[in-house]
């Protein structure tokens, strides 16, 4: 896909979700031995709140943050970026970042500039531009799946749908 890749002077930085990467993003550290042990112990202590790690034996089997193997498993497979299965996700992230950069309602990131509400149908509404007398922006997100998200009344203009073919929808 032409126009999908950054200019040579603009490095692509991502953790994997921006390209729907297949490699897991695991907690990785690279500290001297004693601090590394403390980091591992602290991480395993944090995991106890997750159902699958409540059992101390399971926590002990969690990935070792200091291990080179953990780091290598987490590395992105850059060849995936150019594939048909992954490129649309990168394009979606780029479009979302472009909108954040260009829509006036999204420029003011102060908490009082936006609000969130949820409908009974599982549609999340994010309204931006509350501190502005000018442009507003409404983001509708289907939390349930399969809901018909309409533009509603009020003169809203659709500028992006994540279900567009160019994003794999």
PDB file of C-alpha atoms in Angstrom:
ATOM      1  CA  UNK A   1       0.000   0.000   0.000  1.00  0.00           C
ATOM      2  CA  UNK A   2       1.394   3.346  -1.087  1.00  0.00           C
ATOM      3  CA  UNK A   3       1.460   6.144   1.446  1.00  0.00           C
ATOM      4  CA  UNK A   4       1.218   3.749   4.338  1.00  0.00           C
ATOM      5  CA  UNK A   5       4.799   3.952   5.559  1.00  0.00           C
ATOM      6  CA  UNK A   6       6.512   6.809   7.419  1.00  0.00           C
ATOM      7  CA  UNK A   7       9.095   9.016   5.770  1.00  0.00           C
ATOM      8  CA  UNK A   8      12.674   7.694   6.235  1.00  0.00           C
ATOM      9  CA  UNK A   9      13.373  10.336   8.886  1.00  0.00           C
ATOM     10  CA  UNK A  10      10.293   9.310  10.887  1.00  0.00           C
ATOM     11  CA  UNK A  11      10.957   6.040  12.718  1.00  0.00           C
ATOM     12  CA  UNK A  12       7.969   3.767  13.309  1.00  0.00           C
ATOM     13  CA  UNK A  13       7.666   3.125  17.024  1.00  0.00           C
ATOM     14  CA  UNK A  14       5.073   0.694  18.275  1.00  0.00           C
ATOM     15  CA  UNK A  15       4.437  -2.087  20.777  1.00  0.00           C
ATOM     16  CA  UNK A  16       2.547  -4.304  18.376  1.00  0.00           C
ATOM     17  CA  UNK A  17      -1.121  -3.417  18.670  1.00  0.00           C
ATOM     18  CA  UNK A  18      -0.669  -0.726  16.005  1.00  0.00           C
ATOM     19  CA  UNK A  19       0.052  -3.440  13.438  1.00  0.00           C
ATOM     20  CA  UNK A  20      -1.942  -6.286  15.053  1.00  0.00           C
ATOM     21  CA  UNK A  21       1.409  -7.942  15.735  1.00  0.00           C
ATOM     22  CA  UNK A  22       1.555 -11.622  16.584  1.00  0.00           C
ATOM     23  CA  UNK A  23       4.303 -11.323  19.212  1.00  0.00           C
ATOM     24  CA  UNK A  24       3.188 -10.847  22.824  1.00  0.00           C
ATOM     25  CA  UNK A  25       4.152  -7.640  24.608  1.00  0.00           C
ATOM     26  CA  UNK A  26       5.596  -9.025  27.826  1.00  0.00           C
ATOM     27  CA  UNK A  27       7.037  -7.203  30.816  1.00  0.00           C
ATOM     28  CA  UNK A  28      10.803  -7.024  30.231  1.00  0.00           C
ATOM     29  CA  UNK A  29      13.611  -5.567  32.367  1.00  0.00           C
ATOM     30  CA  UNK A  30      17.362  -5.373  32.059  1.00  0.00           C
ATOM     31  CA  UNK A  31      18.768  -4.606  35.508  1.00  0.00           C
ATOM     32  CA  UNK A  32      21.739  -5.755  37.523  1.00  0.00           C
ATOM     33  CA  UNK A  33      21.189  -9.089  39.285  1.00  0.00           C
ATOM     34  CA  UNK A  34      19.837  -7.931  42.685  1.00  0.00           C
ATOM     35  CA  UNK A  35      17.511  -5.276  41.284  1.00  0.00           C
ATOM     36  CA  UNK A  36      16.401  -7.774  38.629  1.00  0.00           C
ATOM     37  CA  UNK A  37      15.396 -10.271  41.336  1.00  0.00           C
ATOM     38  CA  UNK A  38      13.405  -7.566  43.118  1.00  0.00           C
ATOM     39  CA  UNK A  39      11.678  -6.589  39.864  1.00  0.00           C
ATOM     40  CA  UNK A  40      10.706 -10.209  39.216  1.00  0.00           C
ATOM     41  CA  UNK A  41       9.380 -10.633  42.768  1.00  0.00           C
ATOM     42  CA  UNK A  42       7.441  -7.360  42.540  1.00  0.00           C
ATOM     43  CA  UNK A  43       5.937  -8.265  39.187  1.00  0.00           C
ATOM     44  CA  UNK A  44       4.819 -11.661  40.450  1.00  0.00           C
ATOM     45  CA  UNK A  45       3.293 -10.009  43.512  1.00  0.00           C
ATOM     46  CA  UNK A  46       1.306  -7.687  41.213  1.00  0.00           C
ATOM     47  CA  UNK A  47       0.004 -10.692  39.249  1.00  0.00           C
ATOM     48  CA  UNK A  48      -1.696 -12.236  42.296  1.00  0.00           C
ATOM     49  CA  UNK A  49      -4.751 -10.046  41.651  1.00  0.00           C
ATOM     50  CA  UNK A  50      -5.394 -11.818  38.331  1.00  0.00           C
ATOM     51  CA  UNK A  51      -7.497 -14.996  38.518  1.00  0.00           C
ATOM     52  CA  UNK A  52      -5.045 -17.154  36.566  1.00  0.00           C
ATOM     53  CA  UNK A  53      -2.176 -16.183  38.901  1.00  0.00           C
ATOM     54  CA  UNK A  54      -3.870 -16.438  42.317  1.00  0.00           C
ATOM     55  CA  UNK A  55      -2.177 -19.774  42.813  1.00  0.00           C
ATOM     56  CA  UNK A  56       1.477 -19.128  43.908  1.00  0.00           C
ATOM     57  CA  UNK A  57       2.633 -22.010  41.669  1.00  0.00           C
ATOM     58  CA  UNK A  58       1.126 -20.309  38.621  1.00  0.00           C
ATOM     59  CA  UNK A  59       2.717 -16.978  39.591  1.00  0.00           C
ATOM     60  CA  UNK A  60       6.105 -18.677  39.858  1.00  0.00           C
ATOM     61  CA  UNK A  61       5.645 -19.966  36.295  1.00  0.00           C
ATOM     62  CA  UNK A  62       4.960 -16.502  34.856  1.00  0.00           C
ATOM     63  CA  UNK A  63       7.491 -15.096  32.421  1.00  0.00           C
ATOM     64  CA  UNK A  64      10.843 -14.007  33.803  1.00  0.00           C
ATOM     65  CA  UNK A  65      11.245 -10.263  33.041  1.00  0.00           C
ATOM     66  CA  UNK A  66      15.058 -10.495  33.152  1.00  0.00           C
ATOM     67  CA  UNK A  67      15.306 -13.441  30.751  1.00  0.00           C
ATOM     68  CA  UNK A  68      16.600 -12.875  27.246  1.00  0.00           C
ATOM     69  CA  UNK A  69      13.961 -15.331  25.984  1.00  0.00           C
ATOM     70  CA  UNK A  70      11.193 -13.035  27.307  1.00  0.00           C
ATOM     71  CA  UNK A  71      12.735 -10.117  25.429  1.00  0.00           C
ATOM     72  CA  UNK A  72      13.130 -12.126  22.217  1.00  0.00           C
ATOM     73  CA  UNK A  73       9.505 -13.379  22.359  1.00  0.00           C
ATOM     74  CA  UNK A  74       8.318  -9.771  22.675  1.00  0.00           C
ATOM     75  CA  UNK A  75      10.187  -8.427  19.664  1.00  0.00           C
ATOM     76  CA  UNK A  76       8.030  -7.315  16.775  1.00  0.00           C
ATOM     77  CA  UNK A  77       8.086  -9.258  13.547  1.00  0.00           C
ATOM     78  CA  UNK A  78       8.593  -6.255  11.280  1.00  0.00           C
ATOM     79  CA  UNK A  79       7.874  -8.299   8.173  1.00  0.00           C
ATOM     80  CA  UNK A  80       4.232  -8.474   9.356  1.00  0.00           C
ATOM     81  CA  UNK A  81       3.775  -4.728   8.926  1.00  0.00           C
ATOM     82  CA  UNK A  82       3.680  -4.993   5.141  1.00  0.00           C
ATOM     83  CA  UNK A  83       1.271  -7.929   4.984  1.00  0.00           C
ATOM     84  CA  UNK A  84      -2.367  -7.682   3.978  1.00  0.00           C
ATOM     85  CA  UNK A  85      -3.469  -8.897   7.415  1.00  0.00           C
ATOM     86  CA  UNK A  86      -1.552  -6.249   9.382  1.00  0.00           C
ATOM     87  CA  UNK A  87      -1.289  -3.130   7.192  1.00  0.00           C
ATOM     88  CA  UNK A  88      -4.953  -2.060   7.642  1.00  0.00           C
ATOM     89  CA  UNK A  89      -4.513  -1.887  11.422  1.00  0.00           C
ATOM     90  CA  UNK A  90      -1.481   0.373  11.038  1.00  0.00           C
ATOM     91  CA  UNK A  91      -3.471   2.546   8.639  1.00  0.00           C
ATOM     92  CA  UNK A  92      -6.290   2.839  11.199  1.00  0.00           C
ATOM     93  CA  UNK A  93      -3.870   3.971  13.931  1.00  0.00           C
ATOM     94  CA  UNK A  94      -2.364   6.528  11.564  1.00  0.00           C
ATOM     95  CA  UNK A  95      -5.794   7.884  10.664  1.00  0.00           C
ATOM     96  CA  UNK A  96      -6.767   8.151  14.341  1.00  0.00           C
ATOM     97  CA  UNK A  97      -3.542  10.024  15.093  1.00  0.00           C
ATOM     98  CA  UNK A  98      -4.164  12.312  12.104  1.00  0.00           C
ATOM     99  CA  UNK A  99      -7.639  13.136  13.413  1.00  0.00           C
ATOM    100  CA  UNK A 100      -6.265  13.851  16.881  1.00  0.00           C
ATOM    101  CA  UNK A 101      -3.733  16.193  15.291  1.00  0.00           C
ATOM    102  CA  UNK A 102      -6.128  17.976  12.908  1.00  0.00           C
ATOM    103  CA  UNK A 103      -9.593  18.168  14.500  1.00  0.00           C
ATOM    104  CA  UNK A 104      -9.825  21.334  16.624  1.00  0.00           C
ATOM    105  CA  UNK A 105     -12.126  19.688  19.193  1.00  0.00           C
ATOM    106  CA  UNK A 106      -9.387  17.139  19.989  1.00  0.00           C
ATOM    107  CA  UNK A 107      -6.626  19.727  20.478  1.00  0.00           C
ATOM    108  CA  UNK A 108      -7.575  20.641  24.050  1.00  0.00           C
ATOM    109  CA  UNK A 109      -6.818  17.528  26.103  1.00  0.00           C
ATOM    110  CA  UNK A 110      -7.867  18.952  29.464  1.00  0.00           C
ATOM    111  CA  UNK A 111     -10.350  16.783  31.358  1.00  0.00           C
ATOM    112  CA  UNK A 112     -13.056  19.455  31.264  1.00  0.00           C
ATOM    113  CA  UNK A 113     -12.997  19.406  27.448  1.00  0.00           C
ATOM    114  CA  UNK A 114     -14.529  15.937  27.177  1.00  0.00           C
ATOM    115  CA  UNK A 115     -17.083  13.652  28.803  1.00  0.00           C
ATOM    116  CA  UNK A 116     -18.029  10.004  28.507  1.00  0.00           C
ATOM    117  CA  UNK A 117     -21.456   8.414  28.751  1.00  0.00           C
ATOM    118  CA  UNK A 118     -22.845   4.973  27.949  1.00  0.00           C
ATOM    119  CA  UNK A 119     -26.228   4.148  26.466  1.00  0.00           C
ATOM    120  CA  UNK A 120     -28.369   1.192  27.484  1.00  0.00           C
ATOM    121  CA  UNK A 121     -27.556  -0.413  24.126  1.00  0.00           C
ATOM    122  CA  UNK A 122     -23.842  -0.653  24.941  1.00  0.00           C
ATOM    123  CA  UNK A 123     -22.808   2.375  22.887  1.00  0.00           C
ATOM    124  CA  UNK A 124     -20.102   4.479  24.519  1.00  0.00           C
ATOM    125  CA  UNK A 125     -20.271   8.223  23.719  1.00  0.00           C
ATOM    126  CA  UNK A 126     -17.162  10.381  23.999  1.00  0.00           C
ATOM    127  CA  UNK A 127     -17.897  14.053  23.440  1.00  0.00           C
ATOM    128  CA  UNK A 128     -14.967  16.403  22.795  1.00  0.00           C
ATOM    129  CA  UNK A 129     -14.856  20.188  22.450  1.00  0.00           C
ATOM    130  CA  UNK A 130     -16.865  21.023  25.574  1.00  0.00           C
ATOM    131  CA  UNK A 131     -14.634  24.015  26.429  1.00  0.00           C
ATOM    132  CA  UNK A 132     -14.874  25.367  22.894  1.00  0.00           C
ATOM    133  CA  UNK A 133     -17.561  27.492  21.296  1.00  0.00           C
ATOM    134  CA  UNK A 134     -16.507  26.069  17.943  1.00  0.00           C
ATOM    135  CA  UNK A 135     -16.123  22.551  16.633  1.00  0.00           C
ATOM    136  CA  UNK A 136     -17.275  19.533  18.580  1.00  0.00           C
ATOM    137  CA  UNK A 137     -16.397  15.894  18.033  1.00  0.00           C
ATOM    138  CA  UNK A 138     -18.437  12.844  18.964  1.00  0.00           C
ATOM    139  CA  UNK A 139     -16.931   9.363  19.110  1.00  0.00           C
ATOM    140  CA  UNK A 140     -19.368   6.454  19.251  1.00  0.00           C
ATOM    141  CA  UNK A 141     -17.990   3.058  20.240  1.00  0.00           C
ATOM    142  CA  UNK A 142     -19.924  -0.223  20.165  1.00  0.00           C
ATOM    143  CA  UNK A 143     -18.954  -2.127  23.335  1.00  0.00           C
ATOM    144  CA  UNK A 144     -21.272  -5.068  22.676  1.00  0.00           C
ATOM    145  CA  UNK A 145     -20.641  -5.853  19.034  1.00  0.00           C
ATOM    146  CA  UNK A 146     -23.122  -5.859  16.217  1.00  0.00           C
ATOM    147  CA  UNK A 147     -24.908  -2.663  17.239  1.00  0.00           C
ATOM    148  CA  UNK A 148     -25.860  -0.220  14.514  1.00  0.00           C
ATOM    149  CA  UNK A 149     -24.046   2.966  15.518  1.00  0.00           C
ATOM    150  CA  UNK A 150     -25.809   5.885  13.917  1.00  0.00           C
ATOM    151  CA  UNK A 151     -24.661   9.466  13.581  1.00  0.00           C
ATOM    152  CA  UNK A 152     -27.646  10.492  15.673  1.00  0.00           C
ATOM    153  CA  UNK A 153     -29.376  13.770  14.984  1.00  0.00           C
ATOM    154  CA  UNK A 154     -27.739  17.101  15.628  1.00  0.00           C
ATOM    155  CA  UNK A 155     -25.896  17.639  12.369  1.00  0.00           C
ATOM    156  CA  UNK A 156     -22.970  15.327  13.008  1.00  0.00           C
ATOM    157  CA  UNK A 157     -20.799  14.503   9.983  1.00  0.00           C
ATOM    158  CA  UNK A 158     -19.149  11.075   9.862  1.00  0.00           C
ATOM    159  CA  UNK A 159     -15.384  11.491   9.400  1.00  0.00           C
ATOM    160  CA  UNK A 160     -14.205   7.944  10.111  1.00  0.00           C
ATOM    161  CA  UNK A 161     -15.626   4.502  10.735  1.00  0.00           C
ATOM    162  CA  UNK A 162     -13.374   1.697  11.899  1.00  0.00           C
ATOM    163  CA  UNK A 163     -15.555  -0.650   9.816  1.00  0.00           C
ATOM    164  CA  UNK A 164     -14.334   0.856   6.536  1.00  0.00           C
ATOM    165  CA  UNK A 165     -12.815  -1.597   4.050  1.00  0.00           C
ATOM    166  CA  UNK A 166      -9.482   0.224   4.117  1.00  0.00           C
ATOM    167  CA  UNK A 167      -9.161  -0.791   7.788  1.00  0.00           C
ATOM    168  CA  UNK A 168     -10.165  -4.391   7.070  1.00  0.00           C
ATOM    169  CA  UNK A 169     -13.816  -3.905   8.111  1.00  0.00           C
TER     170      UNK A 169
END
